[in-house]
Coordinates of C-alpha atoms in Angstrom, one line a residue:
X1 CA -20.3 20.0 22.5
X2 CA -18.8 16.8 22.2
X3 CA -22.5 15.6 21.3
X4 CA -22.3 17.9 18.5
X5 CA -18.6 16.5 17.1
X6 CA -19.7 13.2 16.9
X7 CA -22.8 14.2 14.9
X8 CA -20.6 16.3 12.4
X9 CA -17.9 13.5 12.4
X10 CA -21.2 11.0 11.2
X11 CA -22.6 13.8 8.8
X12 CA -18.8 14.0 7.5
X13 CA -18.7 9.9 6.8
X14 CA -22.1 9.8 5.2
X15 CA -21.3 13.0 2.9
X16 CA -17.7 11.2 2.0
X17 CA -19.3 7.7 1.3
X18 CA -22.1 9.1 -0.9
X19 CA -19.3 11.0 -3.2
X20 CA -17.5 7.8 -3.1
X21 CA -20.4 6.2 -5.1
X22 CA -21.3 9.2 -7.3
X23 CA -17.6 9.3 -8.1
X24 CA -17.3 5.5 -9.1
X25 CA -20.2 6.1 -11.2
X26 CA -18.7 9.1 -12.9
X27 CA -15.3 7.9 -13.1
X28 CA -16.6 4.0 -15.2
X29 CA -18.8 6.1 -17.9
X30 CA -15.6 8.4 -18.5
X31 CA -12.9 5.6 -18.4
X32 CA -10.8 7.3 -15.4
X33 CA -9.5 4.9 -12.7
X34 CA -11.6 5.2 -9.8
X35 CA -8.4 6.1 -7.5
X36 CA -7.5 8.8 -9.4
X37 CA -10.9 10.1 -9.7
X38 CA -11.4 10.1 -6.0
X39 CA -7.9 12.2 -5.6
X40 CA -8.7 14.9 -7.9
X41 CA -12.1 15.1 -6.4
X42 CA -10.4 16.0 -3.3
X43 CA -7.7 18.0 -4.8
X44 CA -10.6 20.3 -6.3
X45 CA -12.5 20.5 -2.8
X46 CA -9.6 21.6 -1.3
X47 CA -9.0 23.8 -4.0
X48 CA -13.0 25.2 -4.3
X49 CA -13.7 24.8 -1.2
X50 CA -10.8 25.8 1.5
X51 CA -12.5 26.8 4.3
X52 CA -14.2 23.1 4.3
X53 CA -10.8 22.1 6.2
X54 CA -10.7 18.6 8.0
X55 CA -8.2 17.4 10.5
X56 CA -6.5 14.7 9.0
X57 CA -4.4 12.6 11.2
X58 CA -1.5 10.1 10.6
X59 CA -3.2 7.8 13.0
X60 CA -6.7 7.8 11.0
X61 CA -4.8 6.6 8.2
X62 CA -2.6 4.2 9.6
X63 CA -4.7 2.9 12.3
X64 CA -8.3 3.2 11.0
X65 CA -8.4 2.7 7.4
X66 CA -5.4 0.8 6.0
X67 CA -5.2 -1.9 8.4
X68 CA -8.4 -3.2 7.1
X69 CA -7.7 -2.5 3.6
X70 CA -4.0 -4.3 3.9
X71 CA -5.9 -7.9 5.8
X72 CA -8.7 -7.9 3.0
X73 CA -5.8 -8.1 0.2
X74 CA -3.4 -10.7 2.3
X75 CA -6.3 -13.0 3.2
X76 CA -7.3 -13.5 -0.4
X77 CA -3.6 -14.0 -1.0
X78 CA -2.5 -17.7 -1.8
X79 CA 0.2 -18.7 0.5
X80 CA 1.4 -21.3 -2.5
X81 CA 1.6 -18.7 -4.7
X82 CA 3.1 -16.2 -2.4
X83 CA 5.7 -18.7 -2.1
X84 CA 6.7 -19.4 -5.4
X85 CA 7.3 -15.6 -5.5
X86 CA 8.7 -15.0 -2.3
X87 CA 11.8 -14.2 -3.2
X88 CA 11.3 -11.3 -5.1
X89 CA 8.7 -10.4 -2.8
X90 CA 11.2 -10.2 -0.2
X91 CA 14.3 -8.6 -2.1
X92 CA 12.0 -5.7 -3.3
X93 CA 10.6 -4.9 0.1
X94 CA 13.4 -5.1 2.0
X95 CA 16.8 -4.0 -0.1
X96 CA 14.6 -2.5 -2.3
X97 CA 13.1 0.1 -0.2
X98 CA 16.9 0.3 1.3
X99 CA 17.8 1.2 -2.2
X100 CA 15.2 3.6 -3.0
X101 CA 15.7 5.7 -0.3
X102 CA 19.5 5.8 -0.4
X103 CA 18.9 7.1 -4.1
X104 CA 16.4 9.8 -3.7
X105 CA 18.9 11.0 -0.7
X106 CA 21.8 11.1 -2.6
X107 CA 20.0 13.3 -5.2
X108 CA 18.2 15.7 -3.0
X109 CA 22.0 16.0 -0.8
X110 CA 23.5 16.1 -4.0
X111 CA 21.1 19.1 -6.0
X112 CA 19.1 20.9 -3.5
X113 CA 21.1 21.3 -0.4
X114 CA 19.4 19.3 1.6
X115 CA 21.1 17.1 4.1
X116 CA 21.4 13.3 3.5
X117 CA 20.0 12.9 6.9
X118 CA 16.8 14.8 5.7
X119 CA 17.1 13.7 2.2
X120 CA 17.0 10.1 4.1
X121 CA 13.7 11.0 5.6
X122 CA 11.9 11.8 2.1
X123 CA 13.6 8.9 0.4
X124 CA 12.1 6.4 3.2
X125 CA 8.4 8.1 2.7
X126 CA 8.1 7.6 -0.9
X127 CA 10.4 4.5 -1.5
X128 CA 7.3 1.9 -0.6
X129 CA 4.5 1.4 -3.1
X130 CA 1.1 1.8 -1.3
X131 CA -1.2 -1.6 -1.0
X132 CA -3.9 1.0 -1.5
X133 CA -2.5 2.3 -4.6
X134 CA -1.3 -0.8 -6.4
X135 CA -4.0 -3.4 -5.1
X136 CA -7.1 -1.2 -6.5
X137 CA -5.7 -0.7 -9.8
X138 CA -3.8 -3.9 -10.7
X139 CA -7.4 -6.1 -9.3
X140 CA -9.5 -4.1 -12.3
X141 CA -6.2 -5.3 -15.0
X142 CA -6.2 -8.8 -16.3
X143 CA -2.9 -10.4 -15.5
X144 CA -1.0 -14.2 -14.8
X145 CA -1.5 -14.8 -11.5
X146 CA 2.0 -14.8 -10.2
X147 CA 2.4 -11.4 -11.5
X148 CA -0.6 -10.1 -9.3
X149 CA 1.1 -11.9 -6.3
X150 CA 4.5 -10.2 -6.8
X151 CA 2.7 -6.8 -7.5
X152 CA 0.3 -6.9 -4.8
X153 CA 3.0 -9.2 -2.5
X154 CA 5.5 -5.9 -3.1
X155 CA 3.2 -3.6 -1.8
X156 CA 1.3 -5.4 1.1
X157 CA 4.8 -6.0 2.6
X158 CA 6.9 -3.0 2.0
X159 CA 4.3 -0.5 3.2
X160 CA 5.1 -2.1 6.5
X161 CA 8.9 -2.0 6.0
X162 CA 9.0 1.9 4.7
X163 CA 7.1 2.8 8.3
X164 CA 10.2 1.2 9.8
X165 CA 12.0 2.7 8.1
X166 CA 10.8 6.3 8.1
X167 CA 10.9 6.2 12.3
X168 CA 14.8 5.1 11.9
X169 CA 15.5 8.0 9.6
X170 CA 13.6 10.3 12.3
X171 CA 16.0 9.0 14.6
X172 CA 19.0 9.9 12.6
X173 CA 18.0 13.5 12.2
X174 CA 17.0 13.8 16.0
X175 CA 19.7 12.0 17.8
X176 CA 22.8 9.8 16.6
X177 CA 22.2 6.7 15.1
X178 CA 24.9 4.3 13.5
X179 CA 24.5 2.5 10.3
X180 CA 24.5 -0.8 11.6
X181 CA 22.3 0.0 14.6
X182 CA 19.9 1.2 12.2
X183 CA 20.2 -2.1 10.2
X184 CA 19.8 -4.0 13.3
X185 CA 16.5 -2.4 14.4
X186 CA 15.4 -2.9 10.9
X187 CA 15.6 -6.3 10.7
X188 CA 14.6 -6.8 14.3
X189 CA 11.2 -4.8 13.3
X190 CA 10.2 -6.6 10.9
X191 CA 11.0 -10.2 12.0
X192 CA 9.5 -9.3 15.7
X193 CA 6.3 -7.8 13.3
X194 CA 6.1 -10.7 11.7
X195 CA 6.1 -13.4 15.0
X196 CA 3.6 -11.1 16.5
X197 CA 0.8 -11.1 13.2
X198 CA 1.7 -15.0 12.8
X199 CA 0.9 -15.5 16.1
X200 CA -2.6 -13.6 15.9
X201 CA -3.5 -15.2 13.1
X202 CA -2.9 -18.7 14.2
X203 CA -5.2 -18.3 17.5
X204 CA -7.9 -16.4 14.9
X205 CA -7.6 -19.5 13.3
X206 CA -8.3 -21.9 16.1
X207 CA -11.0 -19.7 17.1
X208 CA -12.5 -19.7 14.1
X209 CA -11.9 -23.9 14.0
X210 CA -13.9 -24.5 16.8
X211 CA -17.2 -22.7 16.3
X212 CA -19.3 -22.8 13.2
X213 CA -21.1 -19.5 13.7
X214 CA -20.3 -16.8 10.5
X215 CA -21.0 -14.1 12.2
X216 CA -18.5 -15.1 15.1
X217 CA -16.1 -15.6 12.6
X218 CA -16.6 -12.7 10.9
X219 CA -16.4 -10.4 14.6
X220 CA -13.0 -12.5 14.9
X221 CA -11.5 -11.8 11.5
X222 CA -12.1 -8.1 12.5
X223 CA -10.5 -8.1 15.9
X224 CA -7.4 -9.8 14.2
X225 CA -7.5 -7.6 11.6
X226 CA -7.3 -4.7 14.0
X227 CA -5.4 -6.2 17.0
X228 CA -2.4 -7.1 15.3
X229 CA -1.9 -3.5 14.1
X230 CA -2.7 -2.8 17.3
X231 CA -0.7 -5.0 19.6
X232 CA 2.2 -4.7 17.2
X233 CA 2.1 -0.6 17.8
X234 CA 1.8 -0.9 21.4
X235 CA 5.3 -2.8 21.3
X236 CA 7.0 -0.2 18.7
X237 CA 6.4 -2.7 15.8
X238 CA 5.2 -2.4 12.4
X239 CA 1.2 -3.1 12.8
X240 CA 0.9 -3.2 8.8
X241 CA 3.7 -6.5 8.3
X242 CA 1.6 -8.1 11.6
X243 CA -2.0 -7.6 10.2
X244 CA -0.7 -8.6 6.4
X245 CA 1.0 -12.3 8.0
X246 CA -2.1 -11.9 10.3
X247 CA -4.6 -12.1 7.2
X248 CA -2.4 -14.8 5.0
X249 CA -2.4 -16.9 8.0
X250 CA -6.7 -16.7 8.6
X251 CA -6.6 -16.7 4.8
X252 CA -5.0 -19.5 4.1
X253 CA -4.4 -21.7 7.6
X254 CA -7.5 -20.6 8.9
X255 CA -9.5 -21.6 6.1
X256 CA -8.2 -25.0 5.7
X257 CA -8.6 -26.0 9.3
X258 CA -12.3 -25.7 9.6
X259 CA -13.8 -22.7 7.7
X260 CA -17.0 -23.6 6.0
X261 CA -18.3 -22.7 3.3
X262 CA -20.7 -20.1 4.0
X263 CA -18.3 -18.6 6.4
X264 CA -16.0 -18.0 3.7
X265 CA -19.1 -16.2 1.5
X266 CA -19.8 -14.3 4.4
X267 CA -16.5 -13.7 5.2
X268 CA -15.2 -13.0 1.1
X269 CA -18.7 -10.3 0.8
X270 CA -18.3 -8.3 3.9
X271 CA -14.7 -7.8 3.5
X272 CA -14.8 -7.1 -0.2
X273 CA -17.4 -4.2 0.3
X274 CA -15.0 -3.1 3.5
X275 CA -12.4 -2.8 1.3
X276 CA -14.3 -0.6 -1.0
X277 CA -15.7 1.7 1.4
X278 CA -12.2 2.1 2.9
X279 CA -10.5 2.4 -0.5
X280 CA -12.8 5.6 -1.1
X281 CA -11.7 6.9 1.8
X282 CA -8.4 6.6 1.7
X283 CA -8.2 8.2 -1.5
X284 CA -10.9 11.3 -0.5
X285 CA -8.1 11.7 2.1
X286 CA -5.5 11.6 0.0
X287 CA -6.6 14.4 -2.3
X288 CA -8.3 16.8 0.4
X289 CA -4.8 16.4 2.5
X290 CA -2.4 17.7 -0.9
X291 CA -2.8 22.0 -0.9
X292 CA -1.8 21.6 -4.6
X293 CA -0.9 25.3 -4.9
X294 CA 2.1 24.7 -2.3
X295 CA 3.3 21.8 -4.1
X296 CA 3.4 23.7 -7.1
X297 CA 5.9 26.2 -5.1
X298 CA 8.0 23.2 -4.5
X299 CA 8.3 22.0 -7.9
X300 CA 11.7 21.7 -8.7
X301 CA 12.5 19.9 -5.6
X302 CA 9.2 17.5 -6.6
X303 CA 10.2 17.0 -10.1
X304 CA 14.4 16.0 -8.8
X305 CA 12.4 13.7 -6.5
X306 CA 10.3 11.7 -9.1
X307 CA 13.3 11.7 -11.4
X308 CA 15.5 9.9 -8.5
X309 CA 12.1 7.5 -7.7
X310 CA 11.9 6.2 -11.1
X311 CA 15.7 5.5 -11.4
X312 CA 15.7 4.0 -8.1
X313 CA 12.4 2.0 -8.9
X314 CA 14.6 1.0 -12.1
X315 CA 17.7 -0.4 -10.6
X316 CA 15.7 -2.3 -8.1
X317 CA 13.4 -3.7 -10.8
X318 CA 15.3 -4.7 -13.6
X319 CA 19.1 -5.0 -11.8
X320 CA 17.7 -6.2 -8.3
X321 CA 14.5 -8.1 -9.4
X322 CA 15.5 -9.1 -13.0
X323 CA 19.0 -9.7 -12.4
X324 CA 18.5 -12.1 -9.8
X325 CA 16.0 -14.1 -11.3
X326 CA 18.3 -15.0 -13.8
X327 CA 20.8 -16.1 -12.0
X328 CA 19.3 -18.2 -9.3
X329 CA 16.4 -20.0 -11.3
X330 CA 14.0 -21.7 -9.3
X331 CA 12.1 -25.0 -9.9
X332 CA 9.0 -22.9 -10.5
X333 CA 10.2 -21.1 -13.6
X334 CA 13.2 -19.3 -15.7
X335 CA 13.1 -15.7 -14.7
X336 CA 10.5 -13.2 -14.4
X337 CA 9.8 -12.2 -17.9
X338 CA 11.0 -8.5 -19.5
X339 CA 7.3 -7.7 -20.3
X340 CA 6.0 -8.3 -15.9
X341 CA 9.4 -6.1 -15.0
X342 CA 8.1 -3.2 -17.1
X343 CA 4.9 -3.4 -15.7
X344 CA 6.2 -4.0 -12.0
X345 CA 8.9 -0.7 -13.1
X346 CA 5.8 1.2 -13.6
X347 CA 3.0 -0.1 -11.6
X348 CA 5.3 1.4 -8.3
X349 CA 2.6 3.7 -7.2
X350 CA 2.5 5.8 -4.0
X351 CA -0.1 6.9 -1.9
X352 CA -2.0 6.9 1.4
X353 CA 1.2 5.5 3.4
X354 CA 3.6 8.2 2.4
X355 CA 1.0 11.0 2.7
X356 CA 0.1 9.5 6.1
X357 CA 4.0 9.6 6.8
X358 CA 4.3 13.3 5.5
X359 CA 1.6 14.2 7.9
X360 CA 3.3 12.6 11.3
X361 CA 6.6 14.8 11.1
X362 CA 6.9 16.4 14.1
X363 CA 5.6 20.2 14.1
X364 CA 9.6 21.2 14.6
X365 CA 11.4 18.9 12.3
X366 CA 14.2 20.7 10.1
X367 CA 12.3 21.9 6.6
X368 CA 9.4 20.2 7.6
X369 CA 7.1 22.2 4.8
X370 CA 9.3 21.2 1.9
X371 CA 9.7 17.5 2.8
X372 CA 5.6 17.4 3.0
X373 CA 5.7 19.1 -0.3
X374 CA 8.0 16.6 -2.1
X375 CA 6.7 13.5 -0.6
X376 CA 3.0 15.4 -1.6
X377 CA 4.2 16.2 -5.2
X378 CA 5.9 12.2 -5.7
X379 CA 2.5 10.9 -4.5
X380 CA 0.8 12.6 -7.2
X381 CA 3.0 12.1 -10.0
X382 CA 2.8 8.3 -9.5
X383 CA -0.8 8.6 -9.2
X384 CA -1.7 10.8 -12.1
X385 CA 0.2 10.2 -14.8
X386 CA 1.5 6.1 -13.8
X387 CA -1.7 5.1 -12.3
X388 CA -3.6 6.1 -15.6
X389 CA -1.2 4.6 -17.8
X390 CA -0.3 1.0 -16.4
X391 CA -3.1 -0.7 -18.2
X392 CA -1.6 1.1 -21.0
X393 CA 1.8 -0.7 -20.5
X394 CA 0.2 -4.0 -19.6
X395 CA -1.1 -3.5 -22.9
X396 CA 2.0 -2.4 -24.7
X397 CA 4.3 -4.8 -23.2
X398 CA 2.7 -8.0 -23.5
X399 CA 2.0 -8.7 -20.2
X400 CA -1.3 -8.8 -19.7
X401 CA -3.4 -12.6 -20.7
X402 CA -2.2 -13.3 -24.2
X403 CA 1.6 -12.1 -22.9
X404 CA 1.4 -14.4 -20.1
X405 CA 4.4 -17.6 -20.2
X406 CA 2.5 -21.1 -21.2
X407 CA 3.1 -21.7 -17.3
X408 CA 1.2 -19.0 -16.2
X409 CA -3.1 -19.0 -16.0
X410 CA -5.0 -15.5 -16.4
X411 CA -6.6 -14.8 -13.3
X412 CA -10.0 -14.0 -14.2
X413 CA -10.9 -10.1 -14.7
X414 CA -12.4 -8.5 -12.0
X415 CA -14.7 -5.5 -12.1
X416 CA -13.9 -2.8 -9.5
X417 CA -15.2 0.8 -10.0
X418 CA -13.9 3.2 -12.5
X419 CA -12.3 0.5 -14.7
X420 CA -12.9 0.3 -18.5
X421 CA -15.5 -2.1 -20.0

């Protein structure tokens, strides 16, 4: 019997990766971003289809598929850069998500009768911007470089971040948890996450310094990859922040330490089409998790939720971001500019993480159903209607190449599935 699973868990995979490439086919000749083609391909399985049922685990999102996904993206990440922007990196994925949450809280406490505690535990599942989301569809838009490294920066980080703070929020409806306690195991989480992936990536590195074999280098980037979620989870610690410092150090230490130059082809090839094939995925899962017909029950609940998202992602964007950049001006430039703030206000996407969330409430947590059903309903609205329309407001707002400061160089466009030619 357990012959049989495997062989219908390998049919599964195959059937899933050969829609995956229909679907990017379809989705570039009809100008529909290759994300949001995937989730309405599994919104209308689900919906044609409901007796083809899969059993989708938090674990096979969290564990399988985004780990890679999160180490392609940080590896390919410029430390420099990243450290020009660091500070608004850190202030959106930190007080940021703090911020979020506490909004979308308040409004469900105040407007559907749900608890703060359980308002709390919505707000932290949808307050983080998916590296899934956000990476796919800002690669295929042509924008200054520092822009992409705040966008994608934001979302590799504070995927990591929401986790931790989704489990504290648990903890607050299940037992009694103080304020500052939960503060402290916060920041504890994240800087112990951080030592841990640091650490990982700087033995990957030596590893990788001392042979000059690609495919050993290749099998090591992997087992980092993987490892650092892994032996980050094993110690109750965010295995998304340690695989993302994992992959910028290998990225960026690791290459300049003794990485040749086929190594890094090899290394740039297989992990790009890993990314891909995990991307599809991800996004297949996505839409065949979401029973759009209860969602629709829950659509006043959905539609307060998406209402305190946006004016959460608001005051943390243009107050938090903006506001700050004004007033402490680095060396590096004078502000963000008004045009990358609108983009960054609308290119807040959710996905994969907060579905994968959704799904790991305990069977007997208090209105389970309905918070599924809003963190469901947010996940779509951010992917429908704002992940079809940011190249629009690149467009619009100037931000895109010709909006870009004198500063700032165009990074080069890239073609990924499903985007426009």
């Amino acid at each position: 019997m357990q012959g049989q699973q495997t062989l219908n868990a390998i049919e599964v995979f195959v059937a899933m990766l050969a829609a995956a490439a229909l679907i990017a086919l379809v989705a570039r000749r009809i100008r529909v971003p290759y994300t949001v083609a995937l989730v309405l391909f599994g919104l209308g399985v689900a919906i044609v289809a409901p007796e083809v049922s899969f059993h989708i685990t938090p674990e096979l999102v969290l564990a399988v598929l985004l780990p890679g996904l999160v180490f392609e993206a940080s590896y390919h990440l410029d430390f420099g850069e990243l450290r020009r922007s660091f500070g608004g990196v850190a202030l959106l994925a930190a007080p940021g998500v703090l911020v979020s949450a506490t909004l979308v809280a308040l409004a469900l406490d105040l407007f559907t009768g749900l608890s703060f505690e359980l308002g709390f535990v919505v707000g932290a599942m949808v307050s983080a911007t998916d590296p899934a989301a956000v990476i796919t569809t800002f690669k295929r838009l042509r924008s200054p470089g520092r822009l992409a490294t705040l966008v994608e920066g934001e979302s590799l980080f504070n995927d990591g971040t929401g986790l931790v703070l989704f489990a504290i929020a648990i903890r607050m409806v299940q037992s009694q948890v103080g304020v500052g306690d939960a503060l402290l195991a916060f920041v504890a989480a994240v800087l112990f996450s951080t030592l841990i992936g640091a650490g990982i990536g700087w033995f990957a590195s030596r590893i990788v310094a001392t042979v000059d074999d690609h495919l050993i280098e290749l099998t090591v980037s992997l087992a980092a990859a993987y490892g650092a979620y892994l032996i980050a989870d094993r110690l109750h610690e965010s295995g998304l922040i340690a695989t993302v410092v994992a992959g910028l150090v290998l990225g960026n230490y690791g290459r300049r330490i003794g990485m040749s130059e086929r190594t890094e082809e090899v290394l740039d090839v297989v992990w790009e089409a890993l990314a891909f094939i995990l991307t599809a995925l991800v996004f297949l899962l996505v839409g065949l998790s979401i029973a759009l017909p209860h969602v629709l029950a829950s659509i006043g609940p959905i539609l307060l939720a998406v209402a305190a998202v946006l004016i959460g992602r608001a005051i943390v964007v243009y107050l938090l971001l903006g506001g700050t950049s004004r007033v402490v001006r680095g060396r590096y430039h004078a502000g963000i500019p008004l045009a990358w703030l609108h983009v960054m206000f609308w290119g807040g996407l959710r996905g994969a993480v907060s579905v994968a969330m959704a799904l790991s409430l305990p069977a007997l947590f208090p209105q389970r159903d309905l918070l599924q059903q809003i963190t469901f309903g947010v996940v779509l609205f951010t992917l429908m209607i704002q992940g079809t329309t940011i190249a629009w407001v690149i467009e619009k707002s100037g931000a895109g190449a010709r909006g870009a400061p004198a500063s700032e160089t165009p990074e080069p466009a890239e073609r990924v599935p499903g985007a426009p030619t």
